[in-house]
Tab-separated table of C-alpha atoms in Angstrom:
chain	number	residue	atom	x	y	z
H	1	UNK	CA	40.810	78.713	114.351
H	2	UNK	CA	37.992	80.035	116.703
H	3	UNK	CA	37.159	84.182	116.160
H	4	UNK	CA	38.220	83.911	120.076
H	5	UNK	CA	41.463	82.698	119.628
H	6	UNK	CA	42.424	85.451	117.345
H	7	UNK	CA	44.863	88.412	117.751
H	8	UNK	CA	44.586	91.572	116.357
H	9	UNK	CA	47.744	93.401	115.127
H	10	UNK	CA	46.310	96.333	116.885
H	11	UNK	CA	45.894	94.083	119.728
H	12	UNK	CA	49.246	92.625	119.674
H	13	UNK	CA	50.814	96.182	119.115
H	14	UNK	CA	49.358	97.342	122.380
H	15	UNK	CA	49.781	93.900	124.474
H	16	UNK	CA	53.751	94.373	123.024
H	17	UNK	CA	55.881	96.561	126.026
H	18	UNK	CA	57.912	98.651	123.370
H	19	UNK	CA	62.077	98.114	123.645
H	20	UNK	CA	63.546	100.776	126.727
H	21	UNK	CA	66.126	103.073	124.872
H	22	UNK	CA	69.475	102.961	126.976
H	23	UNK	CA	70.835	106.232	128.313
H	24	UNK	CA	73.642	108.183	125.772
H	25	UNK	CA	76.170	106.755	128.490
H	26	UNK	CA	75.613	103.445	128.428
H	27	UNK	CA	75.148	103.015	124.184
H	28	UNK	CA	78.855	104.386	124.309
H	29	UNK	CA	79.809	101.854	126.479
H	30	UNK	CA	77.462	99.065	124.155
H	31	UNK	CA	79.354	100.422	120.810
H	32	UNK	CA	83.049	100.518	122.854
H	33	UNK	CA	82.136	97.109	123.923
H	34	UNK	CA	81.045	96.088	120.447
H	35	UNK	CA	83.899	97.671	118.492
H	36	UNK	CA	86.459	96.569	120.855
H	37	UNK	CA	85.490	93.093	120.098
H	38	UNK	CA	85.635	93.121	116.545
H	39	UNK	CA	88.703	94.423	116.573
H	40	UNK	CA	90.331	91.834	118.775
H	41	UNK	CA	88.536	89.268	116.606
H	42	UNK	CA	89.965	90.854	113.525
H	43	UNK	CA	93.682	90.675	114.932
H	44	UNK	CA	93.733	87.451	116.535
H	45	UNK	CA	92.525	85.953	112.843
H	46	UNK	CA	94.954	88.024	111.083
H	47	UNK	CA	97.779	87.016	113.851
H	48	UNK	CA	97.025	83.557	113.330
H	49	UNK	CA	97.294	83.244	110.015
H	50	UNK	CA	100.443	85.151	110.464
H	51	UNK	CA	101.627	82.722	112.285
H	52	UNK	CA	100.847	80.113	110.097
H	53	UNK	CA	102.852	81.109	106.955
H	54	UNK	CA	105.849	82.365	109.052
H	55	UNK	CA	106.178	78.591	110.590
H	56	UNK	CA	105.232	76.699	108.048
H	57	UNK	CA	106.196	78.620	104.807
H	58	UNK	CA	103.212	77.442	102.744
H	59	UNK	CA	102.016	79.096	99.693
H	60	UNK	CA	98.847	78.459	100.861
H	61	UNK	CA	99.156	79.859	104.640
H	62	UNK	CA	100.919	83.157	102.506
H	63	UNK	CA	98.015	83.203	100.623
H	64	UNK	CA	95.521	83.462	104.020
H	65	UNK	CA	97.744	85.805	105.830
H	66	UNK	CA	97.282	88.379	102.821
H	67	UNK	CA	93.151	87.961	102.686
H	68	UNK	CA	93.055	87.848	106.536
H	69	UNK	CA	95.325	90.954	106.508
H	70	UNK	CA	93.211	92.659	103.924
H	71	UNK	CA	89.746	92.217	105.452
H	72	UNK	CA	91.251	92.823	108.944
H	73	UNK	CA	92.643	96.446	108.312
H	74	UNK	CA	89.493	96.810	106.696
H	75	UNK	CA	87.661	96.520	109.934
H	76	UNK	CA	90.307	97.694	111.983
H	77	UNK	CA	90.366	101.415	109.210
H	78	UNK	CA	86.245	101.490	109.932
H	79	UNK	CA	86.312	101.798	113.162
H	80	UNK	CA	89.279	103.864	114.065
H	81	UNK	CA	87.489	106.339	110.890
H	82	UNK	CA	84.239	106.406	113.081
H	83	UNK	CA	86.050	106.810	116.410
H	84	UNK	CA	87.850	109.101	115.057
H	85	UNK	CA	84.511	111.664	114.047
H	86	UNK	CA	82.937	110.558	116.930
H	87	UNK	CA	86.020	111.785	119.107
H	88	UNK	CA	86.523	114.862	116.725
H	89	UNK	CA	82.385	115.932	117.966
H	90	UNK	CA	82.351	115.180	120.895
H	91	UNK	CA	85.989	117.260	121.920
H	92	UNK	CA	84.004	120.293	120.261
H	93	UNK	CA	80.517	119.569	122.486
H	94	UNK	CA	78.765	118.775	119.391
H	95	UNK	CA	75.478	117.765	119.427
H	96	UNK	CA	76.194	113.884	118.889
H	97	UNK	CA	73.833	111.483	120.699
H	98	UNK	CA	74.623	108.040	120.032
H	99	UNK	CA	72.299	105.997	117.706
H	100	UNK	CA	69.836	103.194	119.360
H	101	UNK	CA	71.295	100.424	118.471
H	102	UNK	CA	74.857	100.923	118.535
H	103	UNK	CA	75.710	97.719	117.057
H	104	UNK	CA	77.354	98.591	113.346
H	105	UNK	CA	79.966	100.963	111.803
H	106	UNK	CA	78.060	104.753	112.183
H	107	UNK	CA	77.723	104.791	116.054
H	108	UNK	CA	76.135	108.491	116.649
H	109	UNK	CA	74.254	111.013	115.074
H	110	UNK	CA	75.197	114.684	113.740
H	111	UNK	CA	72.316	117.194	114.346
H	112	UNK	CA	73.125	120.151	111.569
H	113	UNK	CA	70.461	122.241	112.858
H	114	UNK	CA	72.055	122.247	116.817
H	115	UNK	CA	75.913	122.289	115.725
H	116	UNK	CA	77.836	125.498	114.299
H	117	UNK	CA	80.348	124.985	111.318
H	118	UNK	CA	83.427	124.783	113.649
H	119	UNK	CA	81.917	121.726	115.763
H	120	UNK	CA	81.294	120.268	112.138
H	121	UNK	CA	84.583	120.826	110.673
H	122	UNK	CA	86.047	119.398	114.397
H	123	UNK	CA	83.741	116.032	113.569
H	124	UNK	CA	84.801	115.624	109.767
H	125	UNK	CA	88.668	116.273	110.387
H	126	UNK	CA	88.678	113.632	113.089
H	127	UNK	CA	88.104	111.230	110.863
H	128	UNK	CA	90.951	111.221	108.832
H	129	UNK	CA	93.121	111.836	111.599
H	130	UNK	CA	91.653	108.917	113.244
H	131	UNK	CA	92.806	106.184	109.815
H	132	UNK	CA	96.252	108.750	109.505
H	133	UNK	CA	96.775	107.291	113.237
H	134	UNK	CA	96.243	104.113	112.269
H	135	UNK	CA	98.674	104.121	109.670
H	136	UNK	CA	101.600	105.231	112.061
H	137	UNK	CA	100.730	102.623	114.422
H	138	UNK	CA	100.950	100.348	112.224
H	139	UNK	CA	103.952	101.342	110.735
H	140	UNK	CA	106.212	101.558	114.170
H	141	UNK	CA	104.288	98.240	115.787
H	142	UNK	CA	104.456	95.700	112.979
H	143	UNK	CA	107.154	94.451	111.665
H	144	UNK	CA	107.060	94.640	107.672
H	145	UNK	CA	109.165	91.505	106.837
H	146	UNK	CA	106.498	89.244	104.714
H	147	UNK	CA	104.002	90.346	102.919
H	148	UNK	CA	100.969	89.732	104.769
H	149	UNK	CA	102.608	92.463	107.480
H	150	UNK	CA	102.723	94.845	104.672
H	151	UNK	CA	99.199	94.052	103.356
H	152	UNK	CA	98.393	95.541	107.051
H	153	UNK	CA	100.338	98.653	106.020
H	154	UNK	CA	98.855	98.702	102.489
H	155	UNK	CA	95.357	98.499	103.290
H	156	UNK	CA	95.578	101.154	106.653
H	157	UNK	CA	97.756	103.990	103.487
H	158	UNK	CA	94.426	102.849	101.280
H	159	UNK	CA	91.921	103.918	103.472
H	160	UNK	CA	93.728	107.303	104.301
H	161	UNK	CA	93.904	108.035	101.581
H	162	UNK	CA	90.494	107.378	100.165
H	163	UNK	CA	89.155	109.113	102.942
H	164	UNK	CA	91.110	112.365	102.547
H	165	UNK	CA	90.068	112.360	98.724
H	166	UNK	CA	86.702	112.291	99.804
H	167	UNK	CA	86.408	114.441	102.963
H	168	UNK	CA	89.265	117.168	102.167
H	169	UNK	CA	87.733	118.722	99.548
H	170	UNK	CA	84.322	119.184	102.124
H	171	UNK	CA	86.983	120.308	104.725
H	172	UNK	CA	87.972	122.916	102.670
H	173	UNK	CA	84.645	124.191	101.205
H	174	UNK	CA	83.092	124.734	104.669
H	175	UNK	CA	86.612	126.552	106.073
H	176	UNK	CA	85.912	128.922	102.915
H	177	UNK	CA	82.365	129.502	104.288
H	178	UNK	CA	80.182	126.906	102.608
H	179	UNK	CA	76.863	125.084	104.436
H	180	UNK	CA	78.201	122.078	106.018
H	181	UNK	CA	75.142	120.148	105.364
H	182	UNK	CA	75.272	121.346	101.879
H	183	UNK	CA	78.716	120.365	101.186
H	184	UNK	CA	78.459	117.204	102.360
H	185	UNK	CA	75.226	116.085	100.260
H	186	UNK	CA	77.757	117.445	97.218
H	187	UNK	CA	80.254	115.298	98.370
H	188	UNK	CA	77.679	112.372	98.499
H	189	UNK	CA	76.258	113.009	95.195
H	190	UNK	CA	80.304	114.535	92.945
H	191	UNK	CA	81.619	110.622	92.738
H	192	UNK	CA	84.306	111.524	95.292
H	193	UNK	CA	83.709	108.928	97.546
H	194	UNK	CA	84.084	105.948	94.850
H	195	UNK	CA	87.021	108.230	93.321
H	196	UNK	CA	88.617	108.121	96.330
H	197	UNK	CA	88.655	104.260	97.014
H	198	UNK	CA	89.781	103.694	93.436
H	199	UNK	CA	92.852	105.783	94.122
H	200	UNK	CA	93.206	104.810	97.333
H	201	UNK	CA	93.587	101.182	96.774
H	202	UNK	CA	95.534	101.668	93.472
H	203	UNK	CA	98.348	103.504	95.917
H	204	UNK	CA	98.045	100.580	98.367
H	205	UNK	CA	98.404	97.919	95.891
H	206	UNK	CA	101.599	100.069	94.429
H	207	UNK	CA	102.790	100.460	98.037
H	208	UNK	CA	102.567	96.710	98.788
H	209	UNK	CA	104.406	95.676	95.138
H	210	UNK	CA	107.145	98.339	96.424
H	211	UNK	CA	107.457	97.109	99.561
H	212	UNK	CA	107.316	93.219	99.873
């Protein structure tokens, strides 16, 4: 290759328009779009395999309802969690820009420096009340007559539970005057979090024995 033809990165940064970052307003539409559609992917799966093992009555199709059910509360628990902090800041006027790229899980940012404890304590309760709201929807909308229905129901108590393990005990410390930034890096660093799914999913698996 000629010296000509050749590119510089430093010429190829330049040359390179850089990526226009979307208004607050329209990533919240972008992440409501994106979420929205993984969670009507994640039901229609889950309802079709439904379908399948009531109609047919194959171990098999039983067998694909429960893993569909599983990984589809899973998805469905996410996002109503995040939705549910994101709602919780944004009703106290927290400082909560969404991220760039809205296209995963964590949809917006938490500036500790620009928020007061109450706005924080309004964004970490809202996520528990967001997968607690989730579980009685679940519980009054789907029938629990097989036991890929109550999967639904075991995964959603799982999650809430988990959750509150893990973000009560922050909750708490900050109401009693703790720094919420602080709190939360102990929270990150006590075990809580993996506590908290182990417990979590050892109730859900005891709820769905109990139940189907």
């Amino acid at each position: 290759m000629s010296e000509a033809s050749q590119t510089t990165p430093a010429a190829d940064e330049v040359s390179r328009p850089k990526p226009i970052s979307l208004p607050d307003a329209q990533r919240l539409k972008l992440a409501a779009r994106n979420h929205g559609l993984a969670l009507l992917a994640a039901i229609t799966l889950w309802a079709a395999a439904d379908a399948w093992a009531m109609t047919s009555g194959l171990n098999l199709a039983t067998g694909l309802s429960l893993l569909n059910a599983f990984a589809a509360m899973t998805i469905i628990a996410t996002i109503f969690h995040e939705w549910g902090h994101f709602a919780g800041a944004r009703i106290a006027k927290s400082y909560s820009p969404m991220v760039t790229n809205p296209t995963g899980a964590f949809i917006f940012g938490f500036n500790f420096a620009k928020n007061t404890r109450q706005q924080f304590l309004a964004m970490s309760i809202g996520g528990p009340v967001g997968n607690w709201l989730l579980v009685a929807l679940v519980f009054l909308l789907v029938p629990l007559d097989n036991p890929g229905r109550v999967m639904l129901l075991a995964v959603a108590v799982a999650r809430g539970i988990s959750v509150l393990i893990f973000e009560l005990p922050i909750i708490l410390r900050v109401m009693n005057g703790g720094d919420p930034e602080t709190e939360l890096n102990v929270g990150q660093d006590n075990g809580s979090g993996d506590r908290g799914q182990v417990i979590g999913y050892a109730a859900g698996v005891l709820l769905w024995i109990l139940a189907v």
